XYZ file of N, CA and C in Angstrom:
426
model
N 116.994 90.444 127.198
C 116.089 91.085 126.267
C 116.472 90.638 124.852
N 115.455 90.317 124.073
C 115.662 89.927 122.678
C 115.228 91.072 121.775
N 116.011 91.333 120.740
C 115.662 92.344 119.744
C 115.206 91.654 118.479
N 114.202 92.244 117.856
C 113.797 91.764 116.534
C 113.594 92.956 115.625
N 114.180 92.879 114.460
C 113.980 93.889 113.440
C 112.960 93.306 112.474
N 111.731 93.813 112.527
C 110.649 93.351 111.661
C 110.562 94.318 110.494
N 110.899 93.826 109.312
C 111.066 94.700 108.155
C 110.064 94.376 107.069
N 109.382 95.415 106.609
C 108.496 95.259 105.467
C 109.354 95.275 104.213
N 109.261 94.241 103.419
C 110.077 94.150 102.217
C 111.457 93.610 102.531
N 112.225 93.436 101.480
C 113.559 92.868 101.606
C 114.634 93.928 101.424
N 115.778 93.664 102.017
C 116.959 94.480 101.753
C 117.614 93.854 100.530
N 117.439 94.485 99.384
C 117.861 93.878 98.119
C 119.296 94.217 97.722
N 119.760 95.387 98.104
C 121.116 95.781 97.694
C 122.131 94.972 98.500
N 122.966 94.179 97.809
C 123.878 93.269 98.521
C 124.864 93.982 99.437
N 125.304 95.176 99.050
C 126.268 95.882 99.907
C 125.618 96.327 101.215
N 124.355 96.726 101.166
C 123.665 97.117 102.394
C 123.302 95.893 103.233
N 122.977 94.800 102.577
C 122.690 93.542 103.286
C 123.937 93.086 104.040
N 125.101 93.203 103.430
C 126.363 92.802 104.071
C 126.626 93.642 105.317
N 126.436 94.948 105.218
C 126.660 95.828 106.368
C 125.643 95.528 107.467
N 124.375 95.360 107.083
C 123.329 95.038 108.053
C 123.669 93.746 108.790
N 124.048 92.725 108.055
C 124.395 91.444 108.682
C 125.594 91.572 109.610
N 126.562 92.417 109.254
C 127.721 92.626 110.116
C 127.301 93.230 111.454
N 126.452 94.246 111.417
C 126.008 94.857 112.672
C 125.147 93.901 113.485
N 124.320 93.116 112.826
C 123.500 92.141 113.548
C 124.398 91.127 114.251
N 125.453 90.697 113.583
C 126.397 89.767 114.205
C 127.055 90.407 115.429
N 127.425 91.675 115.314
C 128.041 92.377 116.449
C 127.060 92.522 117.607
N 125.810 92.878 117.302
C 124.793 93.040 118.345
C 124.550 91.718 119.056
N 124.611 90.617 118.319
C 124.308 89.302 118.907
C 125.273 88.921 120.022
N 126.406 89.601 120.112
C 127.332 89.362 121.226
C 126.811 89.968 122.523
N 125.891 90.948 122.405
C 125.331 91.617 123.583
C 123.944 91.117 123.943
N 123.168 90.762 122.926
C 121.824 90.246 123.182
C 121.344 89.502 121.941
N 120.383 88.608 122.123
C 119.844 87.901 120.955
C 119.144 88.887 120.022
N 119.336 88.703 118.732
C 118.707 89.576 117.736
C 118.319 88.731 116.537
N 117.223 89.116 115.930
C 116.706 88.392 114.772
C 116.155 89.394 113.772
N 116.372 89.110 112.497
C 115.767 89.916 111.437
C 114.658 89.092 110.810
N 113.477 89.689 110.713
C 112.359 89.050 110.037
C 111.890 89.981 108.934
N 111.963 89.509 107.705
C 111.480 90.288 106.572
C 110.136 89.713 106.142
N 109.155 90.590 106.005
C 107.826 90.160 105.584
C 107.435 90.886 104.306
N 106.529 90.299 103.584
C 106.146 90.823 102.272
C 105.373 92.130 102.353
N 104.457 92.238 103.334
C 103.589 93.411 103.376
C 103.118 93.686 104.798
N 102.299 94.727 104.941
C 101.835 95.131 106.270
C 100.918 94.092 106.900
N 100.155 93.355 106.096
C 99.284 92.305 106.640
C 100.123 91.212 107.303
N 101.218 90.826 106.648
C 102.113 89.817 107.221
C 102.785 90.349 108.484
N 103.135 91.624 108.495
C 103.731 92.237 109.691
C 102.728 92.221 110.836
N 101.477 92.525 110.525
C 100.425 92.485 111.550
C 100.277 91.112 112.166
N 100.363 90.078 111.354
C 100.269 88.702 111.869
C 101.443 88.382 112.790
N 102.624 88.832 112.406
C 103.806 88.611 113.260
C 103.633 89.327 114.602
N 103.091 90.548 114.555
C 102.882 91.294 115.800
C 101.794 90.639 116.647
N 100.781 90.063 116.010
C 99.729 89.355 116.751
C 100.300 88.175 117.521
N 101.301 87.532 116.951
C 101.919 86.377 117.597
C 102.787 86.775 118.789
N 103.170 88.035 118.874
C 104.056 88.521 119.941
C 103.424 89.692 120.683
N 102.246 89.508 121.201
C 101.516 90.612 121.844
C 102.233 91.177 123.069
N 103.080 90.391 123.716
C 103.771 90.864 124.919
C 104.986 91.730 124.589
N 105.417 91.716 123.336
C 106.609 92.465 122.945
C 106.317 93.961 122.893
N 107.344 94.749 123.146
C 107.269 96.201 122.984
C 107.609 96.521 121.538
N 106.712 97.263 120.865
C 106.880 97.561 119.439
C 107.286 99.020 119.270
N 108.391 99.215 118.559
C 108.905 100.546 118.263
C 108.852 100.737 116.752
N 108.100 101.721 116.313
C 107.943 102.001 114.889
C 108.915 103.096 114.478
N 109.679 102.855 113.432
C 110.581 103.883 112.920
C 109.768 104.860 112.088
N 109.805 106.127 112.485
C 108.968 107.130 111.842
C 109.658 108.486 111.920
N 109.626 109.227 110.834
C 110.270 110.547 110.799
C 109.699 111.481 111.860
N 108.439 111.279 112.234
C 107.810 112.131 113.237
C 107.948 111.558 114.648
N 108.743 110.502 114.799
C 108.914 109.871 116.102
C 109.844 110.639 117.012
N 110.060 110.057 118.186
C 110.930 110.669 119.192
C 112.363 110.699 118.678
N 112.996 111.833 118.879
C 114.369 112.054 118.431
C 115.314 111.795 119.603
N 116.137 110.764 119.526
C 117.096 110.448 120.584
C 118.506 110.500 120.016
N 119.453 111.002 120.814
C 120.836 110.866 120.395
C 121.320 109.474 120.831
N 122.533 109.119 120.471
C 123.033 107.767 120.742
C 123.071 107.445 122.236
N 123.482 108.407 123.059
C 123.528 108.164 124.512
C 122.131 107.979 125.090
N 121.163 108.752 124.615
C 119.791 108.619 125.104
C 119.196 107.279 124.666
N 119.508 106.843 123.462
C 119.036 105.533 122.998
C 119.622 104.434 123.872
N 120.911 104.528 124.175
C 121.554 103.532 125.030
C 120.899 103.515 126.411
N 120.663 104.677 126.971
C 120.031 104.762 128.292
C 118.647 104.132 128.261
N 117.856 104.449 127.226
C 116.505 103.914 127.093
C 116.535 102.390 126.966
N 117.442 101.854 126.113
C 117.554 100.400 125.967
C 117.976 99.743 127.278
N 118.913 100.374 127.977
C 119.349 99.844 129.263
C 118.223 99.809 130.277
N 117.394 100.850 130.298
C 116.249 100.883 131.212
C 115.250 99.788 130.873
N 114.968 99.597 129.588
C 114.048 98.526 129.190
C 114.597 97.163 129.599
N 115.869 96.960 129.339
C 116.519 95.692 129.703
C 116.446 95.472 131.208
N 116.762 96.514 131.979
C 116.803 96.386 133.433
C 115.413 96.201 134.044
N 114.378 96.680 133.353
C 113.000 96.490 133.829
C 112.436 95.133 133.442
N 113.213 94.364 132.701
C 112.785 93.009 132.369
C 112.012 92.874 131.068
N 112.144 93.853 130.183
C 111.490 93.725 128.876
C 112.059 92.499 128.182
N 111.184 91.598 127.765
C 111.645 90.348 127.161
C 111.961 90.486 125.685
N 111.099 91.226 124.972
C 111.315 91.353 123.531
C 110.985 92.762 123.079
N 111.853 93.291 122.242
C 111.698 94.626 121.681
C 111.719 94.468 120.165
N 110.622 94.872 119.534
C 110.507 94.758 118.078
C 110.610 96.146 117.469
N 111.574 96.316 116.573
C 111.690 97.545 115.796
C 111.024 97.291 114.457
N 109.991 98.043 114.169
C 109.222 97.889 112.941
C 109.752 98.861 111.895
N 110.346 98.316 110.844
C 110.986 99.102 109.786
C 110.133 99.018 108.528
N 109.727 100.158 108.016
C 108.856 100.183 106.847
C 109.592 99.986 105.545
N 108.803 99.971 104.485
C 109.366 99.915 103.143
C 109.215 101.295 102.511
N 109.370 101.379 101.226
C 109.303 102.677 100.545
C 107.937 103.355 100.698
N 106.891 102.574 100.968
C 105.537 103.132 101.104
C 105.181 103.533 102.531
N 106.062 103.289 103.478
C 105.775 103.646 104.865
C 104.879 102.615 105.537
N 104.017 103.077 106.448
C 103.176 102.183 107.248
C 101.702 102.552 107.112
N 100.827 101.562 107.089
C 99.396 101.869 107.180
C 99.038 102.193 108.631
N 97.902 102.826 108.833
C 97.469 103.202 110.185
C 97.350 101.997 111.114
N 96.978 100.847 110.578
C 96.815 99.656 111.422
C 98.118 99.291 112.131
N 99.249 99.447 111.461
C 100.535 99.169 112.108
C 100.961 100.318 113.009
N 100.683 101.529 112.607
C 101.033 102.693 113.437
C 100.364 102.599 114.810
N 99.149 102.121 114.828
C 98.407 102.019 116.086
C 98.938 100.921 117.002
N 99.654 99.967 116.434
C 100.201 98.865 117.227
C 101.467 99.248 117.984
N 102.089 100.333 117.571
C 103.373 100.723 118.151
C 103.204 101.289 119.553
N 104.090 100.901 120.448
C 104.144 101.469 121.791
C 104.913 102.782 121.782
N 105.833 102.888 120.838
C 106.664 104.079 120.730
C 107.043 104.287 119.271
N 107.240 105.551 118.914
C 107.733 105.893 117.575
C 109.088 106.553 117.755
N 110.026 106.123 116.936
C 111.400 106.580 117.040
C 111.853 107.114 115.689
N 112.487 108.278 115.703
C 113.052 108.853 114.488
C 114.552 108.604 114.473
N 115.059 108.173 113.339
C 116.507 108.006 113.198
C 117.179 109.322 112.864
N 116.443 110.229 112.230
C 117.000 111.505 111.816
C 115.881 112.355 111.247
N 116.111 113.654 111.180
C 115.158 114.509 110.488
C 115.333 114.400 108.982
N 116.449 113.834 108.560
C 116.678 113.605 107.136
C 115.912 112.359 106.691
N 115.675 112.261 105.407
C 114.998 111.105 104.846
C 116.027 110.137 104.286
N 115.892 108.853 104.650
C 116.760 107.795 104.149
C 115.935 106.812 103.332
N 116.569 106.114 102.427
C 115.892 104.989 101.788
C 115.601 103.962 102.879
N 114.584 103.141 102.668
C 114.243 102.170 103.710
C 115.387 101.181 103.945
N 116.156 100.872 102.909
C 117.274 99.953 103.092
C 118.397 100.596 103.907
N 118.682 101.838 103.658
C 119.723 102.534 104.405
C 119.277 102.776 105.851
N 118.003 103.053 106.062
C 117.486 103.250 107.425
C 117.706 102.004 108.281
N 117.585 100.852 107.686
C 117.808 99.596 108.421
C 119.249 99.493 108.895
N 120.177 99.885 108.038
C 121.596 99.858 108.401
C 121.864 100.875 109.511
N 121.293 102.068 109.387
C 121.475 103.101 110.407
C 120.920 102.606 111.748
N 119.741 101.983 111.738
C 119.168 101.441 112.971
C 120.105 100.408 113.584
N 120.581 99.466 112.782
C 121.457 98.416 113.304
C 122.742 99.008 113.888
N 123.318 99.990 113.206
C 124.538 100.617 113.723
C 124.259 101.315 115.047
N 123.153 102.006 115.145
C 122.825 102.721 116.382
C 122.517 101.749 117.531
N 121.906 100.619 117.230
C 121.686 99.606 118.269
C 123.018 99.026 118.734
N 123.904 98.756 117.793
C 125.236 98.274 118.176
C 125.957 99.319 119.024
N 125.892 100.574 118.599
C 126.530 101.672 119.338
C 125.936 101.767 120.759
N 124.629 101.613 120.878
C 123.979 101.695 122.187
C 124.497 100.612 123.123
N 124.604 99.385 122.617
C 125.122 98.306 123.466
C 126.599 98.511 123.781
N 127.338 99.104 122.860
C 128.741 99.422 123.129
C 128.839 100.476 124.236
N 127.965 101.468 124.205
C 127.931 102.492 125.267
C 127.617 101.837 126.602
N 126.608 100.965 126.618
C 126.213 100.306 127.859
C 127.305 99.416 128.432
N 128.147 98.844 127.560
C 129.202 97.962 128.037
C 130.509 98.696 128.316
N 130.574 100.004 127.996
C 131.785 100.760 128.235
C 132.853 100.565 127.170
N 132.460 100.058 126.017
C 133.391 99.831 124.908
C 133.891 101.154 124.351
N 135.102 101.177 123.790
C 135.597 102.418 123.177
C 134.981 102.717 121.804
N 134.176 101.818 121.244
C 133.605 102.009 119.896
C 132.884 103.352 119.735
N 132.057 103.778 120.689
C 131.267 105.000 120.464
C 132.070 106.287 120.339
N 133.328 106.271 120.642
C 134.093 107.514 120.638
C 134.479 107.947 119.253
């Protein structure tokens, strides 16, 4: 299974970019992962059009609330069922237009708290790394 983090806008703060890149490097030991930053929702829509077979997960405060173990279980089930590509759609400060919301197969909440879009990306990457660590039996999640 390949993961893609499709992000509206750029991660501009260098300290958050460094942390994000570190987690992406760690995740890449478990599965292929790619970050794609696009300028706006129209560009994101074009990227999603090119990958119609992928499962799209939209990060949304009103999405499904999973703890780390449930996220790991869900990712493991998708992997075991043969899901080829999983795209996590990360918004910018303005959120998502309805056109992108309708494209999502699932909506996922990182927390009931509100994060900046740059910090949410880091939280997502850490939780994905944690999920793969749980699936592999690593001591990291403890």
